[in-house]
PDB file of C-alpha atoms in Angstrom:
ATOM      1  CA  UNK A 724      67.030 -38.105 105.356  1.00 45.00           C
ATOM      2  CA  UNK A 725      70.248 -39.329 103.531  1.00 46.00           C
ATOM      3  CA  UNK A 726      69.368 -42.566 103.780  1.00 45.00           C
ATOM      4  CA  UNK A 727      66.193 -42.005 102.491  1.00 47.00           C
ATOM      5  CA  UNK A 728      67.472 -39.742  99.584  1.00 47.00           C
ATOM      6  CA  UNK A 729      70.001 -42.793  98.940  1.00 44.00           C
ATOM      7  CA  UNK A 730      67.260 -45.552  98.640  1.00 45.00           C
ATOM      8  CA  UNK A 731      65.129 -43.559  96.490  1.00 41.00           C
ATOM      9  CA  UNK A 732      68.317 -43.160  94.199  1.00 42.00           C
ATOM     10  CA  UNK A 733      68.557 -47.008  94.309  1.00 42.00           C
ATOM     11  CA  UNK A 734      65.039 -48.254  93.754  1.00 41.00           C
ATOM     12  CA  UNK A 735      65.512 -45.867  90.880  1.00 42.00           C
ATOM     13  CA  UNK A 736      68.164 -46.913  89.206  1.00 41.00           C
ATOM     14  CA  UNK A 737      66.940 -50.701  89.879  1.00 42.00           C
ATOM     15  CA  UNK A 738      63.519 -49.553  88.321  1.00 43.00           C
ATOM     16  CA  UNK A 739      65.272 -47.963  84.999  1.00 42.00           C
ATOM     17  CA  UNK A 740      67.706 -50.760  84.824  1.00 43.00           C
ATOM     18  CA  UNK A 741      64.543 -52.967  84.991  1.00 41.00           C
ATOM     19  CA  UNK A 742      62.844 -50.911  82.178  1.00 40.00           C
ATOM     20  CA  UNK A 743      65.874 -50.879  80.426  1.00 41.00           C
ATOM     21  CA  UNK A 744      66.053 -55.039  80.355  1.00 38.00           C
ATOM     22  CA  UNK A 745      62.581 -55.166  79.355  1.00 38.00           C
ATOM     23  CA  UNK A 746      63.059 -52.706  76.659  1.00 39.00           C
ATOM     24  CA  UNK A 747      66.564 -54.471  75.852  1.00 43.00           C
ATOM     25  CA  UNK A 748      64.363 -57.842  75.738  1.00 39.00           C
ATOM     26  CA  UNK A 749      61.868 -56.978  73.834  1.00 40.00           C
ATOM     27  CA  UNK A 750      64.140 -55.639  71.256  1.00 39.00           C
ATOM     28  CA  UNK A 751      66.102 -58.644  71.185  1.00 39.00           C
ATOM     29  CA  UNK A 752      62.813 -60.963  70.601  1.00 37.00           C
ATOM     30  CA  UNK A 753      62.003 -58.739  67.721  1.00 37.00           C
ATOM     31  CA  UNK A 754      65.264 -58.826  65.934  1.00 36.00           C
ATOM     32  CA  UNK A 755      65.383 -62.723  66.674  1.00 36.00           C
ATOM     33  CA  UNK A 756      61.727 -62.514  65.304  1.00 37.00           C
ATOM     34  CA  UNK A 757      62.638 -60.948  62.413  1.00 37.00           C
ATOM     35  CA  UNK A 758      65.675 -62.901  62.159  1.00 36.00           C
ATOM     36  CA  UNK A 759      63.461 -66.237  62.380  1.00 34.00           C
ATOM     37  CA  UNK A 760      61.147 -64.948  59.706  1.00 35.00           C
ATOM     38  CA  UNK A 761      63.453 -64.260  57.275  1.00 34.00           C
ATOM     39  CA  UNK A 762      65.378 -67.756  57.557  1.00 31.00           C
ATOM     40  CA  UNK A 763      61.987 -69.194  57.120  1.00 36.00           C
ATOM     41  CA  UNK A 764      61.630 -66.985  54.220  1.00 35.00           C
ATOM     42  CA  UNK A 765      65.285 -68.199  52.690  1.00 32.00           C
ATOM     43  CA  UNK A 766      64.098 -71.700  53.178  1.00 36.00           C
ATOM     44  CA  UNK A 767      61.189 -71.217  51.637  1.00 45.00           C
ATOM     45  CA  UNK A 768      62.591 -69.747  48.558  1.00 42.00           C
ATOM     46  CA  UNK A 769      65.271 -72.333  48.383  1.00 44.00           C
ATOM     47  CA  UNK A 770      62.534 -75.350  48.795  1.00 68.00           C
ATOM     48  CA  UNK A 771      60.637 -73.577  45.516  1.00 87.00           C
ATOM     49  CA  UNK A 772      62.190 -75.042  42.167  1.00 91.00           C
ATOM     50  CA  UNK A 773      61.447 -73.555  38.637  1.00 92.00           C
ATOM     51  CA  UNK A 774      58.956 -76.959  38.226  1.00 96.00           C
ATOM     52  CA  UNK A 775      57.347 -75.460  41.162  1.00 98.00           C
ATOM     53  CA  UNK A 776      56.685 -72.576  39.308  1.00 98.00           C
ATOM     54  CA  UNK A 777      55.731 -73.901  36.307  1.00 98.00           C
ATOM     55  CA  UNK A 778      53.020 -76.491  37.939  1.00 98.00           C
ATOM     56  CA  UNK A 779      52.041 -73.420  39.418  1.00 98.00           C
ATOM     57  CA  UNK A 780      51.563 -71.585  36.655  1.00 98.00           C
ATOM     58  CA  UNK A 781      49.320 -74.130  35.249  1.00 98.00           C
ATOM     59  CA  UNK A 782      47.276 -73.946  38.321  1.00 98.00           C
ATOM     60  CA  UNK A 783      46.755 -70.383  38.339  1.00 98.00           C
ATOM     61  CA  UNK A 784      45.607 -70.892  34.443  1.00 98.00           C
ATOM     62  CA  UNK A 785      42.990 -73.346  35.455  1.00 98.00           C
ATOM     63  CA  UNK A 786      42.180 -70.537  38.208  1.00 98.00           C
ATOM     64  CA  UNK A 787      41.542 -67.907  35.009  1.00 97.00           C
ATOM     65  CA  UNK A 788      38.842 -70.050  33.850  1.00 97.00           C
ATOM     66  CA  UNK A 789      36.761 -71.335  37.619  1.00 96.00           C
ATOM     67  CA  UNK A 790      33.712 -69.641  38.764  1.00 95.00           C
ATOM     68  CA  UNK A 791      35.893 -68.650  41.588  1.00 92.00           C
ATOM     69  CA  UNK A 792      39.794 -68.351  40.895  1.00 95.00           C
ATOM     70  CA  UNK A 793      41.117 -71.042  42.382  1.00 97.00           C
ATOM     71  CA  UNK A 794      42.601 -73.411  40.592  1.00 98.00           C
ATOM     72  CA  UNK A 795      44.634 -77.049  40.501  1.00 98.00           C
ATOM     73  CA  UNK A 796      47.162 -79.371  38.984  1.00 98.00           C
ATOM     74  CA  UNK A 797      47.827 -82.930  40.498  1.00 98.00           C
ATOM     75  CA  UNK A 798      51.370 -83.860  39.344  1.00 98.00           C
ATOM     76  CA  UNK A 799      53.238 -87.400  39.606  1.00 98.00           C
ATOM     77  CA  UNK A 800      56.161 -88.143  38.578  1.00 96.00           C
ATOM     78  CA  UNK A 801      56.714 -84.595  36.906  1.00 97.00           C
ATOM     79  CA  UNK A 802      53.271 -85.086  34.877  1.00 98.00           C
ATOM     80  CA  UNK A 803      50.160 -83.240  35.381  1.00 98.00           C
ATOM     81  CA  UNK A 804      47.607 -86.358  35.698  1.00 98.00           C
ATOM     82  CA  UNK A 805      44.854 -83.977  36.723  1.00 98.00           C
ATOM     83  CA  UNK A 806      43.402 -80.849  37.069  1.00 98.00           C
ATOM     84  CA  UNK A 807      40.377 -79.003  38.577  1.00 98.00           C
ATOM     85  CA  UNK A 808      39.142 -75.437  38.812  1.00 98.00           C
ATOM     86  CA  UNK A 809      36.412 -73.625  41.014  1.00 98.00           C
ATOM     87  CA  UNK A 810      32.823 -75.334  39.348  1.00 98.00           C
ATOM     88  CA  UNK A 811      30.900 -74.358  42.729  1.00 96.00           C
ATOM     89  CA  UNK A 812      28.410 -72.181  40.792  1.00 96.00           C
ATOM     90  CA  UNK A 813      28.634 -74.061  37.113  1.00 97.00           C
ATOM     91  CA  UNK A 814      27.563 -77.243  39.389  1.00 97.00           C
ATOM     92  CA  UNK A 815      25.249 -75.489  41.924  1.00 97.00           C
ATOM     93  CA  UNK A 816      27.848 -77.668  44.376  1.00 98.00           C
ATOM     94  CA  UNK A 817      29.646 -76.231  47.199  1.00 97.00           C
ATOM     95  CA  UNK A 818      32.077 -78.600  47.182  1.00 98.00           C
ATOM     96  CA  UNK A 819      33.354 -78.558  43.972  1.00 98.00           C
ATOM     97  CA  UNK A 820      36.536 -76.562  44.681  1.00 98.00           C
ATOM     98  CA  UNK A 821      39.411 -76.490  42.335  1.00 98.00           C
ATOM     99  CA  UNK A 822      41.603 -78.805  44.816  1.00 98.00           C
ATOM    100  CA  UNK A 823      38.131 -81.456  45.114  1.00 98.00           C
ATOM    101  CA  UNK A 824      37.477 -81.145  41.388  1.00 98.00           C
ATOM    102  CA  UNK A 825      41.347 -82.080  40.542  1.00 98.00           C
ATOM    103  CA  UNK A 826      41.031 -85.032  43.167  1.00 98.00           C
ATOM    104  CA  UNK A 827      37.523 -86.578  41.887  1.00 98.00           C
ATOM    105  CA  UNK A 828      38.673 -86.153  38.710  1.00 98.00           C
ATOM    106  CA  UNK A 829      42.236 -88.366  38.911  1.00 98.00           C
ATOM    107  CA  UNK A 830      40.228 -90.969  41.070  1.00 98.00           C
ATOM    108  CA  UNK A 831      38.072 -91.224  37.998  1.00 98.00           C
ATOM    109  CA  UNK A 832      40.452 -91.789  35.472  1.00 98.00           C
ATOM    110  CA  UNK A 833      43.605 -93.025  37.498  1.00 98.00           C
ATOM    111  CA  UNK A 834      42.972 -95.006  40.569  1.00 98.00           C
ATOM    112  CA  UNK A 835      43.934 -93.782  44.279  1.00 97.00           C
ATOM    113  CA  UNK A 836      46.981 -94.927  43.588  1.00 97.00           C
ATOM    114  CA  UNK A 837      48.152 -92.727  41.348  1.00 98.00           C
ATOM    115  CA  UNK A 838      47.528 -89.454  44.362  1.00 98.00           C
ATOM    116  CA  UNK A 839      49.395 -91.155  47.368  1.00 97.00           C
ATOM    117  CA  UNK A 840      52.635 -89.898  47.397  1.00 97.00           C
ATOM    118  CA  UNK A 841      51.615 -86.978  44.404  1.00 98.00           C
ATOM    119  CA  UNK A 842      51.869 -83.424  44.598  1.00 98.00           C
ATOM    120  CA  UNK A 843      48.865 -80.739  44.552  1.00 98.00           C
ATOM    121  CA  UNK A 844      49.694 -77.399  43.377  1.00 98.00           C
ATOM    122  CA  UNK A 845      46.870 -74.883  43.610  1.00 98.00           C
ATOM    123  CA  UNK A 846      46.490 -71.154  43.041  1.00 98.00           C
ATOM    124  CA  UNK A 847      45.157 -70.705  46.870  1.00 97.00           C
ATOM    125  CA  UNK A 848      45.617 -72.280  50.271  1.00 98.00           C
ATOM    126  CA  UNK A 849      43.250 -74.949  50.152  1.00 98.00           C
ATOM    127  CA  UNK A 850      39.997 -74.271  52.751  1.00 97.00           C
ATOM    128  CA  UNK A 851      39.681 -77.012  55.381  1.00 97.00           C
ATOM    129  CA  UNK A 852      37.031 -79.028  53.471  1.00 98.00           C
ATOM    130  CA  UNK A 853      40.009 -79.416  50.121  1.00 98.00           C
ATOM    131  CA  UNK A 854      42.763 -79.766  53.120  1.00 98.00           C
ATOM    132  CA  UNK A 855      40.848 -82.885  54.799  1.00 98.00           C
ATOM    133  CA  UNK A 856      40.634 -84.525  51.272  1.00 98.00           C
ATOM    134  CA  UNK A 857      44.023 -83.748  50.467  1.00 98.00           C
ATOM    135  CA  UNK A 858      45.524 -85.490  53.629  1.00 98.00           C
ATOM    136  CA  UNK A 859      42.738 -88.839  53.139  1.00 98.00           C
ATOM    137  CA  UNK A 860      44.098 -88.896  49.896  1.00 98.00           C
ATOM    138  CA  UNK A 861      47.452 -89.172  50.860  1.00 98.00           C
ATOM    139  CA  UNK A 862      49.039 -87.024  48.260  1.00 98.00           C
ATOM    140  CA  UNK A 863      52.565 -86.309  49.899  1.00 98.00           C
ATOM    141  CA  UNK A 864      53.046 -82.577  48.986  1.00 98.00           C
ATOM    142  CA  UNK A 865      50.827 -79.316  48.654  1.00 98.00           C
ATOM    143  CA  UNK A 866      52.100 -76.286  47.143  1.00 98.00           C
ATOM    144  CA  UNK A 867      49.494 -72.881  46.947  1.00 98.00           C
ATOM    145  CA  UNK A 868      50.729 -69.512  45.964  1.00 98.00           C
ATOM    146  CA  UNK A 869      48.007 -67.198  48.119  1.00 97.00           C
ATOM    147  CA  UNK A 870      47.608 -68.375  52.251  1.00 97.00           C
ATOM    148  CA  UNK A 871      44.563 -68.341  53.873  1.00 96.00           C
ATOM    149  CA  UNK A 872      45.684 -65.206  55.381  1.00 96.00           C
ATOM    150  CA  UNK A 873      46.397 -63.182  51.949  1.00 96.00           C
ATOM    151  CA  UNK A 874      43.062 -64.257  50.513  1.00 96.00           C
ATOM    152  CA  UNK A 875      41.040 -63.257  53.871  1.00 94.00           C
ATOM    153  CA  UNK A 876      42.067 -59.811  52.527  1.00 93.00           C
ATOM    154  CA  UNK A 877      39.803 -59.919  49.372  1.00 93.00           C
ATOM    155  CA  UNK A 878      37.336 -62.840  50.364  1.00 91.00           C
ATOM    156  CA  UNK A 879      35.699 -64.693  53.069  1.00 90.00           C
ATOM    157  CA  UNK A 880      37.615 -67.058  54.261  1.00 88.00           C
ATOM    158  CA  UNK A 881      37.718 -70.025  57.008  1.00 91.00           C
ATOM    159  CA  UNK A 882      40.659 -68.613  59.034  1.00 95.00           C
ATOM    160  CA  UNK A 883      42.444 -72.454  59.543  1.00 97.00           C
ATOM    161  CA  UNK A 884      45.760 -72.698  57.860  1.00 97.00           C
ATOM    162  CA  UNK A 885      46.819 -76.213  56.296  1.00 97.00           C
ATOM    163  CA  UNK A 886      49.624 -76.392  58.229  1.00 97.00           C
ATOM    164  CA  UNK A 887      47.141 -76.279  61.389  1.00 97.00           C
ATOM    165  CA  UNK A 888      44.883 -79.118  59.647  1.00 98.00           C
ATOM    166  CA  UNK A 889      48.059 -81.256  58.798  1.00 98.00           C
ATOM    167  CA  UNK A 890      49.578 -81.046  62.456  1.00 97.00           C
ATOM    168  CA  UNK A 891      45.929 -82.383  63.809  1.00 97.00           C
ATOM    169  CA  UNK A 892      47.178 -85.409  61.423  1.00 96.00           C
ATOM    170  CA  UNK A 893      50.695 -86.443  62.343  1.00 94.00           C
ATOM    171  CA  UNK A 894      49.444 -90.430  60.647  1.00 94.00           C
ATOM    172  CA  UNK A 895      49.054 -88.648  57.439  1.00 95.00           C
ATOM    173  CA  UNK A 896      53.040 -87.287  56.131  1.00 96.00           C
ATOM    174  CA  UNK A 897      52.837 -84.111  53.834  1.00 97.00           C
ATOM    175  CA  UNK A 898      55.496 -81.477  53.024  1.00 97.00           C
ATOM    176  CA  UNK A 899      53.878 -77.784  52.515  1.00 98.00           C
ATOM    177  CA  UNK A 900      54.967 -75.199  50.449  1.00 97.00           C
ATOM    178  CA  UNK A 901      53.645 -72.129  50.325  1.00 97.00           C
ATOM    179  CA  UNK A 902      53.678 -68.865  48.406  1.00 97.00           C
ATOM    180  CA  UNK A 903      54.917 -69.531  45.164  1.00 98.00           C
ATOM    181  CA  UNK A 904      53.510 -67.641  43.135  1.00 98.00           C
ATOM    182  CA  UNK A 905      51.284 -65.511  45.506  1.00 98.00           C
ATOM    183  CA  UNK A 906      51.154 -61.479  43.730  1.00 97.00           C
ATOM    184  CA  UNK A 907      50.032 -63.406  40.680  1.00 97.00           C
ATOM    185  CA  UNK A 908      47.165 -65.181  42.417  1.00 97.00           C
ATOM    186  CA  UNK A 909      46.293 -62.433  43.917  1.00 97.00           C
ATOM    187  CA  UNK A 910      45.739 -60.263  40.835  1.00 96.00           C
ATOM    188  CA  UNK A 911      43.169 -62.882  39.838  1.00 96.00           C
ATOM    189  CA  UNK A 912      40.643 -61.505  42.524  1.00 85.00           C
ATOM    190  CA  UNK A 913      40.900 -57.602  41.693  1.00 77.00           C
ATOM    191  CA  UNK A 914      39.598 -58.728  38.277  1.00 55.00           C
TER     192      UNK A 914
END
């Protein structure tokens, strides 16, 4: 009986000390989580410059006035050579997001040239219809303030992120920002 009283006592311990690794573990990935998160977050912050802002600013504007509010600025060279807000129902065309309308619209009056290597600021993560045009285009760096994920909250929305689009084109190099200027897009769809 004392031996079996012992191993009892021993597969007992061995299960708590078990439970208590697991619990130890999962603690640890959650701090490191957290930890991760908030270095992205930092870096983020840090990659965000007051032009950022201010080209965003001018995105969310064109977002006041869309059918929809979602907005865009193509910028080269630290000038705004085009931008484009939500026509979908002024056009009766479904494709005639802010991003698209910003895009046709410096084709039309610039060249292609003038998007590869540009950057496209706009007041929402762009869908994956806008993202697919964005990377053909070439333009070298997106910036939105809302993510797919924020807007899902207050709209349908195609659950595909752009960084998910741009990693299914590693030929096509673009830098993405995101969240600059998010709580003031936002307040654009409680209106």
């Amino acid at each position: 009986m004392a031996c079996h009283d012992a191993c009892t006592a021993a597969a007992a311990v061995s299960a708590v000390s078990r439970r208590g690794m697991v619990a130890g573990l999962a603690s640890s990935t959650a701090v490191l989580s957290a930890g991760l998160s908030a270095i992205r977050r930092a870096h983020a912050a840090t990659a965000v410059s007051a032009d950022d802002e201010g080209f965003m600013r001018l995105a969310i504007e064109e977002a006041r006035h869309g059918d929809f509010p979602f907005g865009a600025v193509i910028v080269r060279d630290g000038q705004v050579v085009a931008r484009g807000r939500n026509l979908g129902r002024t056009n009766g065309d479904p494709t005639a997001h802010g991003e698209m309308v910003a895009i046709r619209r410096c084709l039309a009056d610039r060249g292609s040239a003038a998007l590869r290597g540009s950057t496209l600021y706009t007041s929402g993560e762009p869908c994956a219809m806008c993202m697919g045009a964005i990377l053909w285009s070439r333009i070298g760096r997106l910036v939105f303030a809302a993510s797919v994920h924020e807007l899902a909250a207050k709209i349908d929305q195609i659950m595909i992120t752009s960084g998910e689009i741009a990693a299914k084109a590693p030929f096509v190099p673009i830098t993405i920002t995101g969240g600059v200027l998010a709580d003031e897009a936002m307040q654009l769809f409680g209106r």
